[in-house]
Coordinates of C-alpha atoms (C1' of nucleotides) in Angstrom, one line a residue:
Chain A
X1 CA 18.4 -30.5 0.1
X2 CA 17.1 -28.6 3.1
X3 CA 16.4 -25.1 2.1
X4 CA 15.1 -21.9 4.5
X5 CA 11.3 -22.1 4.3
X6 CA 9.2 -20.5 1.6
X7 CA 9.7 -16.3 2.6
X8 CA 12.3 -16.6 5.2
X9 CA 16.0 -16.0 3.9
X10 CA 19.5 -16.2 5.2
X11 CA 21.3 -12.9 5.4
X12 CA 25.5 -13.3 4.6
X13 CA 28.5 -11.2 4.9
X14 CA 28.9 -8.9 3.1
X15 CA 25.2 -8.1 3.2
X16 CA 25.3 -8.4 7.1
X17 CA 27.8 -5.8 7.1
X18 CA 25.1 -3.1 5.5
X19 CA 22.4 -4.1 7.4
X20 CA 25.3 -3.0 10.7
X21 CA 26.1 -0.1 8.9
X22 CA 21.8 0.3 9.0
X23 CA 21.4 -0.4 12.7
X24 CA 23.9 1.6 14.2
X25 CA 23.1 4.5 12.4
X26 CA 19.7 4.1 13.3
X27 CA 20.7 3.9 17.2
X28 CA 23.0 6.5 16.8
X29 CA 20.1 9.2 15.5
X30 CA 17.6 7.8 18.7
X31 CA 19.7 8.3 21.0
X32 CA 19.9 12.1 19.7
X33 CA 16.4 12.3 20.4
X34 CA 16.5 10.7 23.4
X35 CA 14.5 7.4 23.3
X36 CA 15.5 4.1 24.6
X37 CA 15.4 1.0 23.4
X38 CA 12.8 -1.8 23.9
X39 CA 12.5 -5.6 23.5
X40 CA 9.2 -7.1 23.6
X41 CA 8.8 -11.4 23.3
X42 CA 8.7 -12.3 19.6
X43 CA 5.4 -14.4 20.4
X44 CA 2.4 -12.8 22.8
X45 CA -1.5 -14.2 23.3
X46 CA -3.4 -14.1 19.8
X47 CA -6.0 -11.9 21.3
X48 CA -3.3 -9.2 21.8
X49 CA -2.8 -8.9 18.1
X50 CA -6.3 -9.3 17.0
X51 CA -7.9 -6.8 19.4
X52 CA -5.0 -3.9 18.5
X53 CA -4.5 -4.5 14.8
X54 CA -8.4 -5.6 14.1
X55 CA -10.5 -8.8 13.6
X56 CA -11.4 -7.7 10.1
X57 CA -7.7 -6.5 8.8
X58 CA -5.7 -8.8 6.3
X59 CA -3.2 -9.2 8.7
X60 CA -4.8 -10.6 11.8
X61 CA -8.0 -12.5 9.2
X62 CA -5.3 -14.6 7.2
X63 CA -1.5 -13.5 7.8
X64 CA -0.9 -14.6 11.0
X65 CA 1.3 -17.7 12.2
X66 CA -0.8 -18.9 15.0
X67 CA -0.4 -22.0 17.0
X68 CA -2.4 -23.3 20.3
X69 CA 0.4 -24.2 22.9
X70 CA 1.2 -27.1 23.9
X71 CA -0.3 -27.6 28.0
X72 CA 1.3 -29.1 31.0
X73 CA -1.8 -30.1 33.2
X74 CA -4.8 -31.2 31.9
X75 CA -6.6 -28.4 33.7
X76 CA -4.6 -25.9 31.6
X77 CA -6.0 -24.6 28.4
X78 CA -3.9 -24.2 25.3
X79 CA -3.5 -20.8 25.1
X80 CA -3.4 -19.4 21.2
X81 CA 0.0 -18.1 20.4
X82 CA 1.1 -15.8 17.7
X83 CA 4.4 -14.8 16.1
X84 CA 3.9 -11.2 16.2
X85 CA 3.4 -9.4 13.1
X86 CA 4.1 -6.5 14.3
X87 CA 5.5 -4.6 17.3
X88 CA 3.0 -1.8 18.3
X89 CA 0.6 -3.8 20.2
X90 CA 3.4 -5.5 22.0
X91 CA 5.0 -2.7 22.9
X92 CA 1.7 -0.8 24.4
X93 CA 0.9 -4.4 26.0
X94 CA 4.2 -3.5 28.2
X95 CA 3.6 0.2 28.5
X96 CA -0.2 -1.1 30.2
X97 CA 2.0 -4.4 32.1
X98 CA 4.8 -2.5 33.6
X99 CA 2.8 0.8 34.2
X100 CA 4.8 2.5 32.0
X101 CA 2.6 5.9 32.1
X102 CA 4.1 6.8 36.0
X103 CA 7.3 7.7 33.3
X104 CA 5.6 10.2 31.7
X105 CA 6.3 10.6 28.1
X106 CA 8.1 7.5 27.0
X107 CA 10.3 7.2 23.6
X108 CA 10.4 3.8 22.7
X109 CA 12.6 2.4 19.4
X110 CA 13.0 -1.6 18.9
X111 CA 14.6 -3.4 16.0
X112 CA 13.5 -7.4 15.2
X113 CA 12.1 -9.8 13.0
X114 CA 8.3 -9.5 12.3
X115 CA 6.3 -12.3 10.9
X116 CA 3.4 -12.6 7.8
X117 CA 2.4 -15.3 6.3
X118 CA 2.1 -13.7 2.7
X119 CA 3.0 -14.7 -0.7
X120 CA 6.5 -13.5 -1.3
X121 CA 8.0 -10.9 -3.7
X122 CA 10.9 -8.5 -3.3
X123 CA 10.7 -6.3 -0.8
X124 CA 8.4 -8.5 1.1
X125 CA 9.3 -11.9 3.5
X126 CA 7.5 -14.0 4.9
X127 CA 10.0 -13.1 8.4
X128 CA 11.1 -9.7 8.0
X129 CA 12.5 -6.9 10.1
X130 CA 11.4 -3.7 11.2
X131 CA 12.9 -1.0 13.2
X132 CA 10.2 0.9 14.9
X133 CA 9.5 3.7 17.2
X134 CA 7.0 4.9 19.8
X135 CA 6.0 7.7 21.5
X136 CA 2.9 7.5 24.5
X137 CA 2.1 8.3 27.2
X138 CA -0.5 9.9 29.3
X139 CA -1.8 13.1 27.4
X140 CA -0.6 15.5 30.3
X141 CA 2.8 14.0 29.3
X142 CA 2.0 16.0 26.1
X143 CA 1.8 12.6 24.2
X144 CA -0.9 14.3 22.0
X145 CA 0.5 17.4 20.6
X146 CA 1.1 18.0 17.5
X147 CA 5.5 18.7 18.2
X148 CA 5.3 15.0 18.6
X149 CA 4.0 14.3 15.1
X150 CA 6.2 16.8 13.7
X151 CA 9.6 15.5 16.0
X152 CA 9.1 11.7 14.5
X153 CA 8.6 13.1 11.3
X154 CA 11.6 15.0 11.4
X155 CA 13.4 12.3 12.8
X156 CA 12.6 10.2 10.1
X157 CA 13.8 12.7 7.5
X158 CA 17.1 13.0 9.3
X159 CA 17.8 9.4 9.5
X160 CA 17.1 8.6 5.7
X161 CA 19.2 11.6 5.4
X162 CA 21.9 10.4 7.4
X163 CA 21.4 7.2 5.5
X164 CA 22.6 8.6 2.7
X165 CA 18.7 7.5 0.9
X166 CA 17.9 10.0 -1.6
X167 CA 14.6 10.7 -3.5
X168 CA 12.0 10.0 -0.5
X169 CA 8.9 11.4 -0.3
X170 CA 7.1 11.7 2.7
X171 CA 3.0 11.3 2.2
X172 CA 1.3 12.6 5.0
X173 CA -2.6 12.7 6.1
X174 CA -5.4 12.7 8.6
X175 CA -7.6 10.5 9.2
X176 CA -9.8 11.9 12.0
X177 CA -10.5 10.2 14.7
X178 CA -13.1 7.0 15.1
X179 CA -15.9 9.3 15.0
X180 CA -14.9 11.6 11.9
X181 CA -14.0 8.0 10.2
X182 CA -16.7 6.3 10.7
X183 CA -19.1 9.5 9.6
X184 CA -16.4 9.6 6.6
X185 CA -16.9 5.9 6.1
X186 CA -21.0 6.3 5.6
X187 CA -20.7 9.3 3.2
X188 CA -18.0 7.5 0.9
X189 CA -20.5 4.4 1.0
X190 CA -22.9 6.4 -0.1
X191 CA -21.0 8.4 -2.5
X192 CA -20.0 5.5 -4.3
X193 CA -23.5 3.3 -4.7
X194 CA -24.3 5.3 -7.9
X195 CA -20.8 4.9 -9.4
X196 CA -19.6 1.5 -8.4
X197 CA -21.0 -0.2 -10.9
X198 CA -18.8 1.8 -14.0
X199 CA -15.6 0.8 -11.7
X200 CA -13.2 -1.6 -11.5
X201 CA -14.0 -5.2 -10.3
X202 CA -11.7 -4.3 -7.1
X203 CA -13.1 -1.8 -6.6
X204 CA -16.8 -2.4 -6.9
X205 CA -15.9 -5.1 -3.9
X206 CA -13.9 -2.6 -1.8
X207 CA -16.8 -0.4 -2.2
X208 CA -19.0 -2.7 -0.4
X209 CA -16.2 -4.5 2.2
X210 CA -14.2 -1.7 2.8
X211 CA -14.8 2.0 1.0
X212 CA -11.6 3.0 1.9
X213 CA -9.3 1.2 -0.1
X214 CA -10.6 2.6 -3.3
X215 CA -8.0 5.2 -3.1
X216 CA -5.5 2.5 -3.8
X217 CA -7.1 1.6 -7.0
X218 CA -4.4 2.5 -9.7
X219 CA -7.1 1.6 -12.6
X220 CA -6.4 4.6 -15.0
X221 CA -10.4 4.5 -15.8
X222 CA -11.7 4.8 -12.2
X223 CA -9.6 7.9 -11.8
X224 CA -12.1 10.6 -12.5
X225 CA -14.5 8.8 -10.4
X226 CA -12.2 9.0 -7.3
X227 CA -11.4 12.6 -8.1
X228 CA -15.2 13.5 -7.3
X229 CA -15.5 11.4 -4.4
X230 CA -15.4 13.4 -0.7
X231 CA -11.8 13.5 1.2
X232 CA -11.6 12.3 4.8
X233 CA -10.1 16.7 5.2
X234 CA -13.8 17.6 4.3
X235 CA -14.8 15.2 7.6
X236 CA -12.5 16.2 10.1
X237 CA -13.7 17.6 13.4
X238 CA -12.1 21.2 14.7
X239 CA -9.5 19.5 16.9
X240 CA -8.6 17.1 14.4
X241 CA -8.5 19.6 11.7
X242 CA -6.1 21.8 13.9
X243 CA -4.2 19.0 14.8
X244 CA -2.9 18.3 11.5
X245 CA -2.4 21.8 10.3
X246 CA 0.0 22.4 13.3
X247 CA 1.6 19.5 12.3
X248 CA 2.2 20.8 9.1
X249 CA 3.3 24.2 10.4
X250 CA 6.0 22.7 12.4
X251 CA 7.0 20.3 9.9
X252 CA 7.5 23.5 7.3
X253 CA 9.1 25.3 10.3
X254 CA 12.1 22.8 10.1
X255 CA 11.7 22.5 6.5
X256 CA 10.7 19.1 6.0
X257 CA 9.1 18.7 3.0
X258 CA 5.6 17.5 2.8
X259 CA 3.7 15.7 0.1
X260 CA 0.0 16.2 1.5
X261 CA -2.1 13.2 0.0
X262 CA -5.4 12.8 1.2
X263 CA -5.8 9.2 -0.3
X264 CA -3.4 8.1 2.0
X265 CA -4.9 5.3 4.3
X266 CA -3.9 3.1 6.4
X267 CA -4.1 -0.7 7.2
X268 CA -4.6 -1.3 11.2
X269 CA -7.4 -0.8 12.8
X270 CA -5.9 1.5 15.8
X271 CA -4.6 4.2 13.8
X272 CA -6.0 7.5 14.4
X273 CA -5.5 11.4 13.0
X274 CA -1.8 11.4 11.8
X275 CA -1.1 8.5 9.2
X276 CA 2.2 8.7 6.9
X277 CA 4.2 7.0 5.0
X278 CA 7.5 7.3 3.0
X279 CA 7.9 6.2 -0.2
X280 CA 11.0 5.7 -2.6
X281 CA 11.1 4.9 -6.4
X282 CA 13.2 1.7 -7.0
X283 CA 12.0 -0.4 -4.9
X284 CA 9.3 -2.2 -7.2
X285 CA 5.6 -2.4 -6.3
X286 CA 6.4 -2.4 -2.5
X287 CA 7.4 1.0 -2.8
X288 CA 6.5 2.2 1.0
X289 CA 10.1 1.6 2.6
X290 CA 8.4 3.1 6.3
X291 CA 4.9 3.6 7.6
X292 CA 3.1 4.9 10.9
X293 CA 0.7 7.1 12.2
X294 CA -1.0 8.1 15.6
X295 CA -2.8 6.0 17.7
X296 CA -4.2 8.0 20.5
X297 CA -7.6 5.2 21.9
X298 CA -4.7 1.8 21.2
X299 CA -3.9 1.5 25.1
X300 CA -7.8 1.9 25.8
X301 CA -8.7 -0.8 23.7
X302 CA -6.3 -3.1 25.3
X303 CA -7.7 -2.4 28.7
X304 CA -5.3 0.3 29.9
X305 CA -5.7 4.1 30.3
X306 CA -5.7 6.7 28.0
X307 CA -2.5 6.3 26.5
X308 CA -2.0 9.1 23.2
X309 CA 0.9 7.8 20.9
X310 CA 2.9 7.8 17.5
X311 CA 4.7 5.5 16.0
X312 CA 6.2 4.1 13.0
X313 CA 7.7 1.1 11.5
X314 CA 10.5 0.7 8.8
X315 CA 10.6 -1.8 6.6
X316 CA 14.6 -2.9 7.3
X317 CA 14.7 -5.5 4.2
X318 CA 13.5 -2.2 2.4
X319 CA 15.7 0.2 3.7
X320 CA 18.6 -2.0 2.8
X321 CA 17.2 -2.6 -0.8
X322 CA 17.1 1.0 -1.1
X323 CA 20.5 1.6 0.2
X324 CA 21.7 -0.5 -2.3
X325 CA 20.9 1.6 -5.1
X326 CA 23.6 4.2 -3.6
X327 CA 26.2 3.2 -1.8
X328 CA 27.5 -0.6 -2.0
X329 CA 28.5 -0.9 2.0
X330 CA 32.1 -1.3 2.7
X331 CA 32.5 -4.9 4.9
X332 CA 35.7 -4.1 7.4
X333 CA 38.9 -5.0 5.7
X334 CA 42.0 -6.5 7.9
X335 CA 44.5 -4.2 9.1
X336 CA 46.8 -7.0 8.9
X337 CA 47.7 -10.1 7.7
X338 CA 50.0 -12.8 9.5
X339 CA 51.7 -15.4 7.6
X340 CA 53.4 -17.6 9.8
X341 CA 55.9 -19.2 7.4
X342 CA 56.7 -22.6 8.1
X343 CA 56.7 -25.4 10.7
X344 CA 56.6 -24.2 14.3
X345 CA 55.7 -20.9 13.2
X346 CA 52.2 -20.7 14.4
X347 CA 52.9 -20.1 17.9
X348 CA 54.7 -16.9 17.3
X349 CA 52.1 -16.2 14.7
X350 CA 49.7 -16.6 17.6
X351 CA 51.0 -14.2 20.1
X352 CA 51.2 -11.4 17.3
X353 CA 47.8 -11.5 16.1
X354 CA 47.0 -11.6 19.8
X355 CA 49.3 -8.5 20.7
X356 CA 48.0 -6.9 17.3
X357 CA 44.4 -7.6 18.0
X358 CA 44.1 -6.0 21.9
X359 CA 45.3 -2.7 20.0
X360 CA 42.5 -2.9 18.0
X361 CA 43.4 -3.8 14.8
X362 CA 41.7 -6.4 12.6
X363 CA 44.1 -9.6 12.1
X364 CA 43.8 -12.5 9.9
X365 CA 46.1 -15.0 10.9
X366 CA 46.9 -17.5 8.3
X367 CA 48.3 -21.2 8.5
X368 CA 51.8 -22.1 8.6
X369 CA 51.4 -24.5 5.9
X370 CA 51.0 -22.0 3.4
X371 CA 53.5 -21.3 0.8
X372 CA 54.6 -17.9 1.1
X373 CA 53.0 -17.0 -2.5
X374 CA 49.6 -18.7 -1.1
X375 CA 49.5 -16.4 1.8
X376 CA 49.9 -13.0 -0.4
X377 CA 47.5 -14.8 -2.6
X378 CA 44.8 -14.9 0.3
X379 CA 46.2 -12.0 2.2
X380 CA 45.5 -9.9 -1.4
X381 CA 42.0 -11.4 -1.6
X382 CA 41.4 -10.5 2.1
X383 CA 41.7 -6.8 1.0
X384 CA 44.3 -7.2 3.9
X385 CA 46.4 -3.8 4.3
X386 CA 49.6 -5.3 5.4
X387 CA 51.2 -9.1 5.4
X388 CA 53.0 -9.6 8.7
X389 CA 55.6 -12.6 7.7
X390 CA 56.8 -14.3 10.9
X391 CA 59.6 -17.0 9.6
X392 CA 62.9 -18.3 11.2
X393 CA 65.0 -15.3 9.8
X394 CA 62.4 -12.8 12.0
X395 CA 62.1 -14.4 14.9
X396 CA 65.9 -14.7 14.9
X397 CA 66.5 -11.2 14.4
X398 CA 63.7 -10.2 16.3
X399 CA 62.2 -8.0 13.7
X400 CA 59.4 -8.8 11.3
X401 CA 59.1 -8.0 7.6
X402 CA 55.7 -5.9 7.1
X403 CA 54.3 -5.3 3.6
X404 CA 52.2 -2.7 2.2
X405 CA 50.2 -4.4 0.5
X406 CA 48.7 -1.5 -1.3
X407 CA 52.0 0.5 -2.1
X408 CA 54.2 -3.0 -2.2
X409 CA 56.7 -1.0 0.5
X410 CA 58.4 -3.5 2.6
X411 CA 60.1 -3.0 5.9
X412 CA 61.8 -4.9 9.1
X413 CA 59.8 -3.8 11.6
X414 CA 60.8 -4.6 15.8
X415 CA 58.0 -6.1 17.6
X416 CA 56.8 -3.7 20.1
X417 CA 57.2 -1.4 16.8
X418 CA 54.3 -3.4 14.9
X419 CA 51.2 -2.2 16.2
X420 CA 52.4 1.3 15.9
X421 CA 53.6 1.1 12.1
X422 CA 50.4 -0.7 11.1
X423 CA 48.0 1.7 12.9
X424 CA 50.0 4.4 11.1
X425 CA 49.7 3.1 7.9
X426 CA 45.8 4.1 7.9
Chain B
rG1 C1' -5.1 -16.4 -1.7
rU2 C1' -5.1 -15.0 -7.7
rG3 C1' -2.6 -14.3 -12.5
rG4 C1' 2.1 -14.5 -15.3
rG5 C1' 7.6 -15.6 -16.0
rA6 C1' 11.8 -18.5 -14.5
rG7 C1' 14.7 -22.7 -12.2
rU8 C1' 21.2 -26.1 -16.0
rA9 C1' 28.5 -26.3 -12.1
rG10 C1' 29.7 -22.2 -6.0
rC11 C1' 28.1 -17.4 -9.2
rU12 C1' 26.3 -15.3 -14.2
rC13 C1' 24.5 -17.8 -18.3
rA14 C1' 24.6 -21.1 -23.2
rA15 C1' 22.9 -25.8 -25.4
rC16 C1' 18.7 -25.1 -33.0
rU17 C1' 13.0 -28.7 -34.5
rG18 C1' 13.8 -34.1 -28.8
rG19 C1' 20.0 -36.6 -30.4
rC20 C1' 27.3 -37.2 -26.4
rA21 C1' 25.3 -31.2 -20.8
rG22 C1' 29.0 -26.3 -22.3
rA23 C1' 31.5 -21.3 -21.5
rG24 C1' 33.1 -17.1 -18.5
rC25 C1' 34.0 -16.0 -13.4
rA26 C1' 35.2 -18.4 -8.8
rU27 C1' 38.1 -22.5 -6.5
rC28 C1' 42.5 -25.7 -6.6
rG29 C1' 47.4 -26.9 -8.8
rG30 C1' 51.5 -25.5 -12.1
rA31 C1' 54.6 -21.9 -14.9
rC32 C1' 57.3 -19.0 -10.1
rU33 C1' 61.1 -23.7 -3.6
rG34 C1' 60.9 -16.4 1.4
rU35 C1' 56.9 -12.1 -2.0
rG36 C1' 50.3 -10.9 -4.0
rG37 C1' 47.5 -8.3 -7.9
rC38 C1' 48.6 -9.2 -14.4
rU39 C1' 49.3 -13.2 -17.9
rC40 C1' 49.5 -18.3 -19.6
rC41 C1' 48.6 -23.8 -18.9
rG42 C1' 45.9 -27.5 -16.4
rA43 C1' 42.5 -29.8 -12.9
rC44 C1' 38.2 -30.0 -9.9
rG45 C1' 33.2 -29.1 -10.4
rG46 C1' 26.2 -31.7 -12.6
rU47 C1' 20.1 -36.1 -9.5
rU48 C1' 19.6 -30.0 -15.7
rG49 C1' 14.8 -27.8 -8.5
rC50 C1' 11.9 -32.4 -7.2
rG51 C1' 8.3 -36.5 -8.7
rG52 C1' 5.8 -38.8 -12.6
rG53 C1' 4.4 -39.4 -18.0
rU54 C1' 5.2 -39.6 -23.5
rU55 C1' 9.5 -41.4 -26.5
rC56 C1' 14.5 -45.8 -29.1
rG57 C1' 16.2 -41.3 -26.6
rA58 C1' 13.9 -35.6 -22.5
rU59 C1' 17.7 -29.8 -20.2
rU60 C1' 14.1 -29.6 -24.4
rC61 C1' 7.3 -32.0 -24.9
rC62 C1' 3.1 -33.1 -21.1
rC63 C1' 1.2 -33.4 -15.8
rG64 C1' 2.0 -32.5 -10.7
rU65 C1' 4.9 -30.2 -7.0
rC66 C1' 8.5 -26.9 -4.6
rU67 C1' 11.2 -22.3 -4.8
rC68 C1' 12.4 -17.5 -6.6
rC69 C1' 11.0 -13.2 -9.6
rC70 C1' 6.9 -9.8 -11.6
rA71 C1' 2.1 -8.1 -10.8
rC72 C1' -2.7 -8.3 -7.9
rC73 C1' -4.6 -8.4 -2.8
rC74 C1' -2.4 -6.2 1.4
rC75 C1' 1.4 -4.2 3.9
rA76 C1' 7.0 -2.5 6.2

RNA sequence: GUGGGAGUAGCUCAACUGGCAGAGCAUCGGACUGUGGCUCCGACGGUUGCGGGUUCGAUUCCCGUCUCCCACCCCA
């Protein structure tokens, strides 16, 4: 049997219906903050990805679907192609392509399918979808500030919020700029020659490939040893340092709360000062349902000008796992529906649903082949609100008889009465 | 990529130490010819994930493989 490939999954109604519910929230709180919606190409040039998210970074050394592309001439070169694995760097590709800086500030959201090649679990898919936001521009625009942090932060909490998710906590941390990190990098190196060896296998390798990462050790031994090492706050520069505590003062302004956690690090290569992430109990080992941070040198590095930005990416499979937990999401029920009852009855059948339907109500029409008992049957399992039957007797007398399905009150209803009656029955 | 668990009807799961593959729910039909939900009766439904091996005989034991789940790595 053919089956969706390893990591990739079909999503069915009613599920659909909750990940709707999930988007149009989420549209619904951007457009309150004014930001506009982008859609970059689901594939870009290989070298895009590498050169924003980082040659050395798990996802760019082993995650990526790459492919060379197929070429027309014989003078053309393949060009290596990649399925994007996620939607920062495509997104500042456009803001450097289409010149976006002449805009000033510009408040980007997009929502698609991402793609990593990883081994599987819940909460993680080997195609999976994230609804993301930016915010760059040139730093006159005020893209650097601090109240831009703080404003996606807050926007966050409002949406989850709005959501209805309970029991987030948002981590928040600095993490300097190049300079303070790489400084930060050399001092934690060297912090950690002496002790290495009485840690963790991990983490006697991260300590070596990449120091940073020992934070993330959950070894219950190796945690006294962490607790002495130095914090990237102890190696932040005066503007850096500043940054974040205005941050934090605007944050506790609007009373956001804030879980400061300075072994919070980050993945990609281009993030800079502000890095966060909310987490959520419940959702198993891949407990970050959102992530993000600031990347203020990101457009440089892709050949463009200075560009300061934030941004962040939700994990939609996550969100909806969470959301699960709470509230099961209601799929639209019919308004209506319309049991033609016997041969010939379909055509009037026809034009009601049609009349019914351009005032907006839901109609299921059903077949005229039914038994009458067959359609309440499948009207019943619809969740339908009201049975229409349209038979001989009702077209005769011009008048319909409309159930309640709910209260089992039947009436004779006049046609240009039935839209009317069944909106009112709400 | 590493380690562990699991895969049996559309769904949730049984099947002793290797001995006729089952139940509930769902679906369809009937009880009930233009009135649903409840109840009762009946029917349909299977390459036991796939491929090989051992055996008189494999859902069961062995090997391989695929998928899902859990954890690691990493990330959303």
């Amino acid at each position: 049997m053919l089956k969706a490939v390893r990591g990739t999954r079909d999503l069915l109604p009613p599920e659909t219906a909750l990940w709707n519910f999930v988007e149009a929230a989420v549209r619904d709180v951007f457009r309150a903050y004014n930001f506009h919606e982008i859609r970059t190409p689901i594939f870009e040039e290989t070298q895009l990805f590498s050169r924003a998210v980082g040659e050395e970074t798990d996802v760019v050394s082993k995650e990526m679907y790459t492919w060379e592309d197929r070429t027309r001439a014989e003078s053309e070169k393949g060009q290596s192609l990649t399925l994007r694995p996620e939607n920062t760097a495509g997104v500042v590709r456009a803001y450097i392509e289409h010149k976006l800086w002449d805009r000033g500030l510009n408040k980007l959201y997009y929502i698609g399918p991402q793609f990593r090649r990883e081994r599987p679990q819940k909460g993680r898919y080997r195609q999976f979808y994230q609804i993301g936001a930016e915010m760059l521009g040139p730093a006159t625009a005020g893209s650097e500030s601090p109240a831009r942090d703080a404003e996606i932060l807050e926007l966050l909490a409002t949406l989850l919020d709005r959501l209805g998710i309970e029991n987030w906590t948002l981590e928040l941390n600095s993490i300097g700029c190049a300079n303070d990190r790489a400084k930060y990098n050399e001092a934690l190196r060297k912090a950690l020659e002496p002790v290495a060896a009485k840690m963790c296998a991990d983490c006697q390798r991260r300590a070596v490939t990449n120091p940073l990462r020992v934070f993330d050790c959950k070894v219950p031994e190796d945690q006294p040893i962490i607790e002495e090492l130095p914090r990237i706050s102890q190696y932040l520069d005066e503007p850096c340092r500043k940054h974040f505590e205005q941050v934090q003062e605007i944050l506790n302004a609007v009373g956001v709360a804030v879980h400061v956690n300075d072994r919070l690090v980050r993945g990609l290569d281009y993030y800079t000062r502000t890095a966060f992430e909310f987490t959520h109990g419940a959702l198993g080992a891949q407990n970050a349902i959102l992530g993000g941070g600031r990347y203020d040198g990101l457009s440089e590095m892709l050949g463009g000008p200075s560009a300061p930005g934030i941004g962040f990416a939700i994990g939609e499979d996550r969100l909806v796992l969470a959301l699960k937990e709470n509230a099961e999401a209601v799929q639209p029920k019919p308004d209506v529906y319309i049991a033609p009852l016997g041969a010939g009855m379909d055509r009037e059948a026809a034009r009601l649903a049609r009349e019914l339907r351009r005032h907006d109500l839901i109609a299921e029409l059903g077949d005229e082949t039914f038994r009458l008992k067959k359609s309440f049957e499948v009207a019943s399992k619809l969740g339908a609100r009201f049975i229409l039957i349209v038979g001989e007797n009702e077209v005769k007398a011009g008048a319909f008889a409309l159930k309640n399905l709910e209260s089992g009150e039947q009436v004779s209803v006049a046609r240009a009465e039935l839209a009317r009656k069944i909106q009112a029955g709400h």
